[in-house]
């Protein structure tokens, strides 16, 4: 969560810029508000288990972020955390399966599927590639985000633009790739290019 918060601090301006041609120019500031609240919430409650950390982070995002991405990312983290339960330690396989459940919950909540030009275009290939490695997951998510450029948005605010949403990278797919890159940097430090 600290690595995710740092990545959002670093990239917020770029995320907001991506949200200006096909949105309302607030994606970076939305995530900044959310992730700036996450670390203080964890400090205040200091949950011990990884699953409890993710659930508290998810609740915090839901309560602090206005906009579509707050409930969606909040649901991703809460559902992933719930799948991990209160186990003190979590294996790579358990985390992968939990993230899979989290991504499924995002798809259910938002009614989107890959190809709709949303965060799922990064999350779905990213989490699928976790069975290879954390770095492969980050890379697959980054490629998924890039692949949103030629797509027409079918969900969220960008869908109101119809064909004019074509030719722009989706901000939510970009932030999802950023978050999976932050996970890879923490889970596989020093392996490959950062
Ligand atoms: P808002 O669109 O309310 O301003 P943000 O700008 O914070 O919220 O987030 C926009 C991002 O949310 C989009 O780029 C897209 O990736 C994601 N998004 C929007 N609607 C959905 C949905 N129904 N399912 C999945 N992701 C979505
Ligand atoms: Mg927006």
Short mmCIF file of C-alpha atoms and ligand atoms in Angstrom, two decimals:
data_model
loop_
_atom_site.label_atom_id
_atom_site.label_comp_id
_atom_site.label_asym_id
_atom_site.label_seq_id
_atom_site.Cartn_x
_atom_site.Cartn_y
_atom_site.Cartn_z
CA UNK A 1 0.00 0.00 0.00
CA UNK A 2 2.93 2.35 0.68
CA UNK A 3 4.38 1.57 -2.76
CA UNK A 4 0.97 2.07 -4.37
CA UNK A 5 0.50 5.39 -2.58
CA UNK A 6 3.97 6.53 -3.68
CA UNK A 7 3.24 5.57 -7.29
CA UNK A 8 -0.02 7.52 -7.21
CA UNK A 9 1.80 10.57 -5.75
CA UNK A 10 4.35 10.36 -8.56
CA UNK A 11 1.91 9.81 -11.45
CA UNK A 12 -1.20 11.72 -10.35
CA UNK A 13 -0.67 14.58 -12.80
CA UNK A 14 -0.30 12.18 -15.73
CA UNK A 15 -3.45 10.28 -14.70
CA UNK A 16 -5.41 13.52 -14.52
CA UNK A 17 -4.07 14.57 -17.94
CA UNK A 18 -5.24 11.27 -19.45
CA UNK A 19 -8.67 11.88 -17.90
CA UNK A 20 -9.03 15.28 -19.55
CA UNK A 21 -9.74 14.40 -23.22
CA UNK A 22 -12.08 11.49 -22.41
CA UNK A 23 -13.24 12.34 -18.89
CA UNK A 24 -13.44 15.15 -16.37
CA UNK A 25 -9.74 15.53 -15.52
CA UNK A 26 -9.92 14.20 -11.98
CA UNK A 27 -8.59 10.63 -12.04
CA UNK A 28 -5.21 11.54 -10.57
CA UNK A 29 -6.66 13.81 -7.92
CA UNK A 30 -9.31 11.20 -7.06
CA UNK A 31 -6.68 8.53 -6.45
CA UNK A 32 -4.42 10.97 -4.66
CA UNK A 33 -7.17 11.81 -2.19
CA UNK A 34 -7.86 8.13 -1.64
CA UNK A 35 -4.32 6.87 -1.27
CA UNK A 36 -3.35 9.81 0.94
CA UNK A 37 -6.00 8.57 3.35
CA UNK A 38 -4.97 4.91 3.21
CA UNK A 39 -1.63 5.05 5.05
CA UNK A 40 -2.98 7.15 7.96
CA UNK A 41 -5.92 4.73 8.26
CA UNK A 42 -3.52 1.78 8.39
CA UNK A 43 -1.35 3.62 10.95
CA UNK A 44 -4.40 4.29 13.11
CA UNK A 45 -5.77 0.74 13.10
CA UNK A 46 -2.60 -1.20 12.22
CA UNK A 47 -4.32 -4.40 11.08
CA UNK A 48 -1.92 -7.33 11.28
CA UNK A 49 -3.05 -9.64 8.49
CA UNK A 50 -2.53 -8.82 4.79
CA UNK A 51 -6.20 -9.45 4.06
CA UNK A 52 -7.24 -7.00 6.78
CA UNK A 53 -4.84 -4.39 5.43
CA UNK A 54 -6.45 -4.67 1.99
CA UNK A 55 -9.97 -4.53 3.38
CA UNK A 56 -9.25 -1.38 5.38
CA UNK A 57 -7.52 0.20 2.37
CA UNK A 58 -10.54 -0.67 0.22
CA UNK A 59 -12.99 0.81 2.72
CA UNK A 60 -10.89 3.95 2.88
CA UNK A 61 -10.90 4.36 -0.91
CA UNK A 62 -14.65 3.91 -1.04
CA UNK A 63 -15.23 6.53 1.64
CA UNK A 64 -12.78 9.13 0.33
CA UNK A 65 -12.82 8.94 -3.47
CA UNK A 66 -15.64 10.53 -5.38
CA UNK A 67 -16.02 9.26 -8.92
CA UNK A 68 -16.28 5.84 -10.45
CA UNK A 69 -12.78 4.72 -9.59
CA UNK A 70 -13.25 4.93 -5.79
CA UNK A 71 -15.91 2.24 -5.44
CA UNK A 72 -14.24 0.16 -8.16
CA UNK A 73 -10.75 0.17 -6.64
CA UNK A 74 -12.28 -0.03 -3.17
CA UNK A 75 -14.16 -3.15 -4.22
CA UNK A 76 -11.02 -4.63 -5.78
CA UNK A 77 -9.11 -4.28 -2.52
CA UNK A 78 -11.96 -5.25 -0.20
CA UNK A 79 -12.87 -8.35 -2.16
CA UNK A 80 -9.21 -9.37 -2.49
CA UNK A 81 -8.74 -8.80 1.24
CA UNK A 82 -11.86 -10.76 2.09
CA UNK A 83 -10.59 -13.70 0.04
CA UNK A 84 -7.34 -13.66 2.02
CA UNK A 85 -9.21 -13.56 5.32
CA UNK A 86 -7.18 -13.16 8.49
CA UNK A 87 -4.27 -15.43 7.54
CA UNK A 88 -1.02 -14.03 8.94
CA UNK A 89 0.90 -15.03 5.84
CA UNK A 90 -0.17 -15.28 2.24
CA UNK A 91 1.44 -17.29 -0.54
CA UNK A 92 1.85 -16.05 -4.11
CA UNK A 93 -0.84 -18.49 -5.22
CA UNK A 94 -3.26 -17.32 -2.52
CA UNK A 95 -2.69 -13.70 -3.48
CA UNK A 96 -3.21 -14.48 -7.17
CA UNK A 97 -6.48 -16.29 -6.47
CA UNK A 98 -7.65 -13.50 -4.17
CA UNK A 99 -6.84 -10.84 -6.77
CA UNK A 100 -8.75 -12.89 -9.30
CA UNK A 101 -11.80 -12.73 -7.04
CA UNK A 102 -11.23 -8.99 -6.62
CA UNK A 103 -11.13 -8.38 -10.37
CA UNK A 104 -14.28 -10.46 -10.83
CA UNK A 105 -16.01 -8.25 -8.27
CA UNK A 106 -14.93 -5.11 -10.15
CA UNK A 107 -16.41 -6.54 -13.36
CA UNK A 108 -19.66 -7.35 -11.54
CA UNK A 109 -19.94 -3.94 -9.91
CA UNK A 110 -19.17 -1.93 -13.06
CA UNK A 111 -20.71 -4.28 -15.61
CA UNK A 112 -17.64 -3.94 -17.84
CA UNK A 113 -15.58 -6.54 -19.67
CA UNK A 114 -12.16 -6.42 -21.33
CA UNK A 115 -12.40 -4.37 -24.53
CA UNK A 116 -14.71 -1.77 -23.00
CA UNK A 117 -11.77 0.63 -22.43
CA UNK A 118 -11.71 0.55 -18.63
CA UNK A 119 -9.38 -0.50 -15.83
CA UNK A 120 -10.34 -4.10 -16.62
CA UNK A 121 -8.28 -3.89 -19.82
CA UNK A 122 -5.21 -3.75 -17.58
CA UNK A 123 -6.45 -5.72 -14.55
CA UNK A 124 -7.66 -8.83 -16.38
CA UNK A 125 -4.48 -9.55 -18.41
CA UNK A 126 -2.35 -8.36 -15.50
CA UNK A 127 -3.84 -10.71 -12.94
CA UNK A 128 -3.85 -13.55 -15.49
CA UNK A 129 -0.09 -13.11 -15.95
CA UNK A 130 0.50 -13.35 -12.19
CA UNK A 131 0.78 -17.11 -12.71
CA UNK A 132 4.07 -16.33 -14.52
CA UNK A 133 5.51 -13.63 -12.26
CA UNK A 134 4.76 -10.25 -10.67
CA UNK A 135 6.88 -8.55 -13.34
CA UNK A 136 5.00 -10.36 -16.12
CA UNK A 137 1.77 -9.13 -14.52
CA UNK A 138 2.95 -5.52 -14.49
CA UNK A 139 4.06 -5.81 -18.10
CA UNK A 140 0.80 -7.40 -19.24
CA UNK A 141 -1.15 -4.65 -17.47
CA UNK A 142 0.98 -1.95 -19.10
CA UNK A 143 0.41 -3.52 -22.51
CA UNK A 144 -3.29 -3.74 -21.73
CA UNK A 145 -3.37 -0.04 -20.85
CA UNK A 146 -1.59 0.87 -24.11
CA UNK A 147 -4.03 -1.32 -26.03
CA UNK A 148 -6.94 0.84 -24.82
CA UNK A 149 -5.85 3.67 -27.17
CA UNK A 150 -7.68 2.43 -30.30
CA UNK A 151 -10.73 1.23 -28.36
CA UNK A 152 -14.08 3.01 -28.15
CA UNK A 153 -15.24 3.33 -24.55
CA UNK A 154 -18.37 1.36 -23.69
CA UNK A 155 -18.48 2.02 -19.92
CA UNK A 156 -17.98 5.00 -17.67
CA UNK A 157 -17.84 8.69 -18.45
CA UNK A 158 -15.68 8.19 -21.58
CA UNK A 159 -18.50 6.19 -23.20
CA UNK A 160 -20.55 9.41 -23.48
CA UNK A 161 -18.05 10.52 -26.14
CA UNK A 162 -18.80 7.58 -28.42
CA UNK A 163 -16.31 7.41 -31.27
CA UNK A 164 -14.48 10.48 -29.96
CA UNK A 165 -13.13 8.31 -27.14
CA UNK A 166 -10.98 6.51 -29.73
CA UNK A 167 -7.31 7.49 -29.82
CA UNK A 168 -6.83 8.13 -26.10
CA UNK A 169 -5.37 5.90 -23.39
CA UNK A 170 -7.80 5.05 -20.61
CA UNK A 171 -6.78 6.66 -17.31
CA UNK A 172 -8.15 3.83 -15.15
CA UNK A 173 -6.30 1.16 -17.14
CA UNK A 174 -3.19 3.29 -16.73
CA UNK A 175 -3.58 3.52 -12.95
CA UNK A 176 -4.24 -0.23 -12.73
CA UNK A 177 -0.97 -0.89 -14.55
CA UNK A 178 0.73 1.51 -12.16
CA UNK A 179 -0.61 -0.38 -9.14
CA UNK A 180 0.46 -3.77 -10.51
CA UNK A 181 3.91 -2.29 -11.24
CA UNK A 182 4.09 -1.12 -7.62
CA UNK A 183 3.19 -4.65 -6.48
CA UNK A 184 5.92 -6.12 -8.71
CA UNK A 185 8.51 -3.67 -7.40
CA UNK A 186 7.74 -4.78 -3.85
CA UNK A 187 7.24 -8.50 -4.51
CA UNK A 188 10.21 -8.97 -6.86
CA UNK A 189 12.64 -6.17 -5.98
CA UNK A 190 15.75 -5.81 -8.10
CA UNK A 191 14.64 -8.24 -10.78
CA UNK A 192 14.60 -6.74 -14.27
CA UNK A 193 14.17 -3.09 -15.06
CA UNK A 194 12.21 -1.11 -12.48
P1 LIG B 1 -15.03 9.39 -12.99
O1 LIG B 1 -15.15 8.74 -14.32
O2 LIG B 1 -16.25 9.25 -12.16
O3 LIG B 1 -14.53 10.81 -13.12
P2 LIG B 1 -12.31 8.57 -12.41
O4 LIG B 1 -11.91 9.65 -13.35
O5 LIG B 1 -11.61 8.57 -11.10
O6 LIG B 1 -13.89 8.58 -12.17
O7 LIG B 1 -12.06 7.14 -13.06
C1 LIG B 1 -12.27 6.91 -14.43
C2 LIG B 1 -11.84 5.51 -14.77
O8 LIG B 1 -12.69 4.58 -14.12
C3 LIG B 1 -11.94 5.18 -16.23
O9 LIG B 1 -10.76 5.55 -16.93
C4 LIG B 1 -12.17 3.69 -16.26
O10 LIG B 1 -10.94 2.97 -16.35
C5 LIG B 1 -12.77 3.41 -14.90
N1 LIG B 1 -14.18 3.03 -15.03
C6 LIG B 1 -15.23 3.84 -15.22
N2 LIG B 1 -16.38 3.14 -15.28
C7 LIG B 1 -16.02 1.83 -15.14
C8 LIG B 1 -16.75 0.58 -15.12
N3 LIG B 1 -18.08 0.55 -15.23
N4 LIG B 1 -16.05 -0.57 -14.94
C9 LIG B 1 -14.70 -0.54 -14.80
N5 LIG B 1 -13.97 0.60 -14.82
C10 LIG B 1 -14.61 1.76 -14.99
MG1 LIG B 2 -12.76 11.37 -14.00
#
